[in-house]
Coordinates of C-alpha atoms in Angstrom, one line a residue:
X1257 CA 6.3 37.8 -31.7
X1258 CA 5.3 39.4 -28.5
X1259 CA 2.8 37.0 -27.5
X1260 CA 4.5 34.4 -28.6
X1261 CA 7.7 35.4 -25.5
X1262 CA 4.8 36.7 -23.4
X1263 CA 3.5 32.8 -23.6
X1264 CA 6.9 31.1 -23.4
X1265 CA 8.0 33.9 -20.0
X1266 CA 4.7 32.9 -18.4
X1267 CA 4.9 29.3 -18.7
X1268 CA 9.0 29.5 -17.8
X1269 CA 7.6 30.6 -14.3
X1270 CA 4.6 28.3 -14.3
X1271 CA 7.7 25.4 -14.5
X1272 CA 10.4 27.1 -12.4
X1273 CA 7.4 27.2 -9.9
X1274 CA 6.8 23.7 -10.2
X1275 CA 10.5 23.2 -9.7
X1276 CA 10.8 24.8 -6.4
X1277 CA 7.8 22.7 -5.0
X1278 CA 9.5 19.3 -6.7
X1279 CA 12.5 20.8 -4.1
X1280 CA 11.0 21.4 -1.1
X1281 CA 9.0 17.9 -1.2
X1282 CA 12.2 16.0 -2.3
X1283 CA 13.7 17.5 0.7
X1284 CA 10.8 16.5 3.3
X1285 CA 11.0 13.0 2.1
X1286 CA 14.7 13.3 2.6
X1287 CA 14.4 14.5 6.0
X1288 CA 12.0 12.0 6.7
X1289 CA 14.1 8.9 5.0
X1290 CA 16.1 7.9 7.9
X1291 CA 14.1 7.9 10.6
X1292 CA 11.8 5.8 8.6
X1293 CA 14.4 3.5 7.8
X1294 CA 15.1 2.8 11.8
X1295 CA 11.8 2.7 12.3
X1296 CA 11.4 -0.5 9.6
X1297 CA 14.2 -2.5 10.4
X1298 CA 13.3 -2.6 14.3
X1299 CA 9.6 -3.9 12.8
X1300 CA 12.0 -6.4 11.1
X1301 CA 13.5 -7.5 14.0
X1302 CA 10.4 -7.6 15.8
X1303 CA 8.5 -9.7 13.6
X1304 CA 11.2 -11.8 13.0
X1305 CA 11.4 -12.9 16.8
X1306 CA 7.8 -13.4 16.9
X1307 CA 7.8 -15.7 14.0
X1308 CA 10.7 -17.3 15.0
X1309 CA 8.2 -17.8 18.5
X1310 CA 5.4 -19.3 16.4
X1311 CA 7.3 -21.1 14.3
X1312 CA 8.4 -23.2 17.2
X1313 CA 5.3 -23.9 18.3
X1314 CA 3.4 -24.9 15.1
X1315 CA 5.9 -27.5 14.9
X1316 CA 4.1 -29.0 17.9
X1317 CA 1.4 -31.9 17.5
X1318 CA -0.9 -30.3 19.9
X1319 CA -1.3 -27.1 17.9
X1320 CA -2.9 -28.8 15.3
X1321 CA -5.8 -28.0 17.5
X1322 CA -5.3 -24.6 17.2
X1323 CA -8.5 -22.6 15.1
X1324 CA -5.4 -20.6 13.7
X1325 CA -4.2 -23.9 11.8
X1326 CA -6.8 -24.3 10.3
X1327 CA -7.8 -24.7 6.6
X1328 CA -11.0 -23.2 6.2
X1329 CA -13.1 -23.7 3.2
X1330 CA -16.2 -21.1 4.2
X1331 CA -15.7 -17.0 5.2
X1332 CA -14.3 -14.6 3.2
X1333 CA -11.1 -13.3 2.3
X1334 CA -9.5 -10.5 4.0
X1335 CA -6.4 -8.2 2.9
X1336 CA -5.0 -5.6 4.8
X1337 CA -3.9 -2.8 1.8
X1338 CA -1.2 -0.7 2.7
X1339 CA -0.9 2.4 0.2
X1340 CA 0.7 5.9 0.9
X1341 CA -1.3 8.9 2.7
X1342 CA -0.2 11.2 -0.1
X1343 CA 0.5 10.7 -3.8
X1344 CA 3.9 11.9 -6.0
X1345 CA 5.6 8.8 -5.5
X1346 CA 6.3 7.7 -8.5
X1347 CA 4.4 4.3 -9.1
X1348 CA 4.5 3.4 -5.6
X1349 CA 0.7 3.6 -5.2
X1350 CA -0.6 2.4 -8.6
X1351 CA 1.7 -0.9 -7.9
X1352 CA 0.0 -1.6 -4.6
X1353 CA -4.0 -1.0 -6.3
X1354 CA -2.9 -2.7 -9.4
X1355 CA -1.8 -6.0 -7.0
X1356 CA -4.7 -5.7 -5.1
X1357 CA -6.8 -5.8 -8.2
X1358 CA -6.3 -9.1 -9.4
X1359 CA -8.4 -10.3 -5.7
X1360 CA -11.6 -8.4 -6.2
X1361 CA -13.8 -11.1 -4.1
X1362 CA -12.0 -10.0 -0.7
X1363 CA -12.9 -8.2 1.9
X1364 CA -10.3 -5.1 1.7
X1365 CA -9.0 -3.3 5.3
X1366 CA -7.5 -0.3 4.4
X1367 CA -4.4 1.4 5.7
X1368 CA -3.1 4.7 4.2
X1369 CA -5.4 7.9 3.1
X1370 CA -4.8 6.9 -0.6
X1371 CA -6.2 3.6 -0.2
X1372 CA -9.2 4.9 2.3
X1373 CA -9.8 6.7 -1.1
X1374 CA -10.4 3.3 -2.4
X1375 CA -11.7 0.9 0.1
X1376 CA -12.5 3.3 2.9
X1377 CA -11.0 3.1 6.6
X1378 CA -9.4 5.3 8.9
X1379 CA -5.8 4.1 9.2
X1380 CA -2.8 6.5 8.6
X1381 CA 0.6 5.1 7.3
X1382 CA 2.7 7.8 8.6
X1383 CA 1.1 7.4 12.0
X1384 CA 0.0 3.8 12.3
X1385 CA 1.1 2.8 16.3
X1386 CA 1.2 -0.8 17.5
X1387 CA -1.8 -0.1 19.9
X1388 CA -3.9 0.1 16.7
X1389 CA -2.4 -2.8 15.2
X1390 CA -2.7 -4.7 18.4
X1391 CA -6.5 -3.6 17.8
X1392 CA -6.9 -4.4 14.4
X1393 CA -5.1 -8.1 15.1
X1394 CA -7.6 -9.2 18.0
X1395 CA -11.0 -8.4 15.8
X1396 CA -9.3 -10.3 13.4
X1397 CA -8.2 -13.3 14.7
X1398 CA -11.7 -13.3 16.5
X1399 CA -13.1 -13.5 13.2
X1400 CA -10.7 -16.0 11.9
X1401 CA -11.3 -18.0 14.8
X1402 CA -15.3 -17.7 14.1
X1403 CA -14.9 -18.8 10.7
X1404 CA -16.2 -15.5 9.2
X1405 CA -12.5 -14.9 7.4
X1406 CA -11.0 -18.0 6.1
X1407 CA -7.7 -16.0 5.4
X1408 CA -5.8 -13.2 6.4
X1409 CA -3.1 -11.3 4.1
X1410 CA -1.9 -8.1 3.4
X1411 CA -0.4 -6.2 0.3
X1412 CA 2.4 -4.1 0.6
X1413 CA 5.7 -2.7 -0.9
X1414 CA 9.0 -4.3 -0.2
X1415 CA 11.7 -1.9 0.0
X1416 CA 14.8 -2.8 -1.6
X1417 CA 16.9 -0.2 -1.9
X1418 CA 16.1 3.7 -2.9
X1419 CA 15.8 2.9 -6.1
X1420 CA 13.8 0.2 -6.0
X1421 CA 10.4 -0.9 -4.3
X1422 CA 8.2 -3.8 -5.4
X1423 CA 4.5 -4.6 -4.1
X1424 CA 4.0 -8.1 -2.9
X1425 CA 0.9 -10.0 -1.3
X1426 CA 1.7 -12.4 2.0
X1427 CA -0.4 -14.6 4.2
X1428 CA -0.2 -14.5 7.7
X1429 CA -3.1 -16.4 8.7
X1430 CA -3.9 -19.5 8.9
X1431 CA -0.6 -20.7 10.1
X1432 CA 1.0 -23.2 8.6
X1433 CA 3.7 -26.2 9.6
X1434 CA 6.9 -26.2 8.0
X1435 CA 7.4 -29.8 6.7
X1436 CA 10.0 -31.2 7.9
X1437 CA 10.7 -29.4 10.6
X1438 CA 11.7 -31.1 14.6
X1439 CA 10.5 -29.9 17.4
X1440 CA 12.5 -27.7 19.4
X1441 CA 13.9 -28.0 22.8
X1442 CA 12.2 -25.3 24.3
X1443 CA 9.6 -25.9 26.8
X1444 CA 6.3 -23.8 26.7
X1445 CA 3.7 -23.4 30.0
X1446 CA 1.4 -24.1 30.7
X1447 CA 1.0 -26.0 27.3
X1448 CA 1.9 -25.3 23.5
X1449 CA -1.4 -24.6 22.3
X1450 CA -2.4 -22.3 25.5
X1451 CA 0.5 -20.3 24.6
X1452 CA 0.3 -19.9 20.9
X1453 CA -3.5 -19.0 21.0
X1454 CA -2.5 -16.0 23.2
X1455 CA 0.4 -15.4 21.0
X1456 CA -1.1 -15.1 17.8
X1457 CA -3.0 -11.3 18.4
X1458 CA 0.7 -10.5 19.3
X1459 CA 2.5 -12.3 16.6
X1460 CA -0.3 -11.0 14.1
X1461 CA -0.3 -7.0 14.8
X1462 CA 3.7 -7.1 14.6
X1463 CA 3.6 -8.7 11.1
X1464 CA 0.9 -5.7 10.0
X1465 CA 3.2 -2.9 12.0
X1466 CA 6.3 -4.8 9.9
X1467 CA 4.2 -4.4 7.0
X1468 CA 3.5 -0.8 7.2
X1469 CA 6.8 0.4 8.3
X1470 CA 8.4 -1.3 5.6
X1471 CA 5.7 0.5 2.9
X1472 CA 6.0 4.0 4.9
X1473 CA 10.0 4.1 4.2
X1474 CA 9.4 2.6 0.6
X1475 CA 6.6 5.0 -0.1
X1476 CA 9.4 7.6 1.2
X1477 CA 12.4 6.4 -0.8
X1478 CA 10.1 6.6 -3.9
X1479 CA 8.8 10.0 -3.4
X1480 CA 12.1 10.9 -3.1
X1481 CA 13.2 9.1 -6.6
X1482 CA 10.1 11.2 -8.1
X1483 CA 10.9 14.6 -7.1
X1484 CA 14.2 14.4 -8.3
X1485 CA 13.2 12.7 -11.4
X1486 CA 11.0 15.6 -11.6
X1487 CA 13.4 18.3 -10.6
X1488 CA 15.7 17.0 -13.3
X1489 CA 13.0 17.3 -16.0
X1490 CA 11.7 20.9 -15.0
X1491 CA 14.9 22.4 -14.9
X1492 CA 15.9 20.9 -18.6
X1493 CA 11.8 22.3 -19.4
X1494 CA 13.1 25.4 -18.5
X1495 CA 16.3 25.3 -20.4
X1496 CA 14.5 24.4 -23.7
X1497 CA 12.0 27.1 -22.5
X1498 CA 15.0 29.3 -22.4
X1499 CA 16.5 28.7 -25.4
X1500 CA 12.9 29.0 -27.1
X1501 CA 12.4 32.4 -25.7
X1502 CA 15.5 33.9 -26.3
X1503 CA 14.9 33.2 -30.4
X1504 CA 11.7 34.7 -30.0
X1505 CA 12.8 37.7 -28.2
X1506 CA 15.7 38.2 -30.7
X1507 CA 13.3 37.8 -33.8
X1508 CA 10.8 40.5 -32.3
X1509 CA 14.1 42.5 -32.3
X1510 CA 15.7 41.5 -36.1
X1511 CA 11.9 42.0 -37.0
X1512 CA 11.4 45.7 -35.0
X1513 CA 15.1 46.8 -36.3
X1514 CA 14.4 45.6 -39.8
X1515 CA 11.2 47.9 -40.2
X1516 CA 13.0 50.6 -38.9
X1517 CA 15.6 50.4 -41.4
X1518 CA 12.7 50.3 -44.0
X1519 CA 11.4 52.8 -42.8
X1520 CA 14.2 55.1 -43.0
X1521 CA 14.9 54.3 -46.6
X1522 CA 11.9 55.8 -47.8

């Protein structure tokens, strides 16, 4: 009997010191959650203006001419995978590799140290700044405009509420012509196509800085989910734990006070 409460008092602490570090990362996500949150809906905002931009001028005959238009049959294809820099989020990373998965012919760019571990790069999520999108979208839409990509999408997590995150896969190159849609009056200079070739690198690293805002503050409200989940189960581990050890502990004693007894009748 005394090993057996030994064994159940060690492994109480092993889980009440598994609950304390469930706490403090709930509570980092937490403090973390709102800044995030401003952070992804000024993305938002941003990308949708600079869609809204291109938008207008695909509608345009002469951007037909545009490489970024273009169908192309030869290159490969690229996704930019957005993933979290650290795991304990629930089933936030495994949904994004699971997605990206089904597409194992494409050329993978990696954003996030849990997808570096995967595909390689050198991208944080946490810390991704526009400057390095604005990078990343110039060498890419060289390459799409060279023919060497024929595609450009990325994979990331939608947030929907705290609850609830889902992965997802969207194109943003080439562009494409909403049918149906007029021309607008606004009037471009020089020329429509002059001006959506130069706006494409810009319209192309907000959509990716969109992207991985929106995954950082999903990847943040899931975490969050996680430790609590967790929270909630260690401390109802430690109750059964409890309850366990305190039967032991009071059999050793029945046992100890029952051989005494015994012992004195003899």
């Amino acid at each position: 009997m005394g090993a057996d409460t030994k064994t159940l008092r060690n492994r109480i602490k092993s889980v009440d010191s598994t609950l304390h570090l469930t706490k403090a990362m709930g509570l980092v996500a937490s403090s973390k959650i709102r800044k995030a949150m401003e952070a992804m809906h000024k993305s938002r905002e941003y990308a949708d203006m600079a869609e809204r931009v291109v938008r207008n001028l695909t509608v345009c005959p002469e951007c037909a001419k545009s490489p970024y238009m273009a169908d192309k049959n030869e290159g490969k294809r690229c996704i930019i995978v957005i993933a979290g820099d650290r795991g304990l989020a629930g089933g936030y990373n495994a949904n994004v590799f699971r997605l990206a998965k089904e597409y194992p012919d494409a050329e993978f760019i990696a954003v996030g140290k849990r997808a570096h571990d995967r595909f390689g790069g050198e991208y944080s999520a946490e810390y991704f700044t526009f400057e390095q999108a604005s990078e990343l979208a110039k060498i890419l839409c060289r390459r799409f405009a060279e023919g060497e990509i024929k595609s450009l999408e990325v994979i990331g997590t939608k947030y929907i509420s705290m609850m609830s995150q889902e992965s997802y896969i969207s194109r943003i190159l080439p562009l494409v012509r909403e049918e149906g849609a007029s021309v607008s009056g606004v009037v471009f200079e020089p020329d429509e196509l002059s001006v959506l070739n130069t706006a494409v690198p810009i319209y192309v690293a907000g959509m990716i800085v969109a992207a991985v805002r929106e995954s950082f503050a999903s990847e943040v409200a899931a975490r969050r989910c996680a430790m609590d989940s967790a929270g909630k189960n260690a401390k109802q581990m430690i109750d059964d734990l409890q309850l366990q050890y305190n039967r032991a502990r009071q059999g050793a004693i029945t046992q100890e006070i029952t051989e005494i007894v015994a012992g004195s009748g003899m």
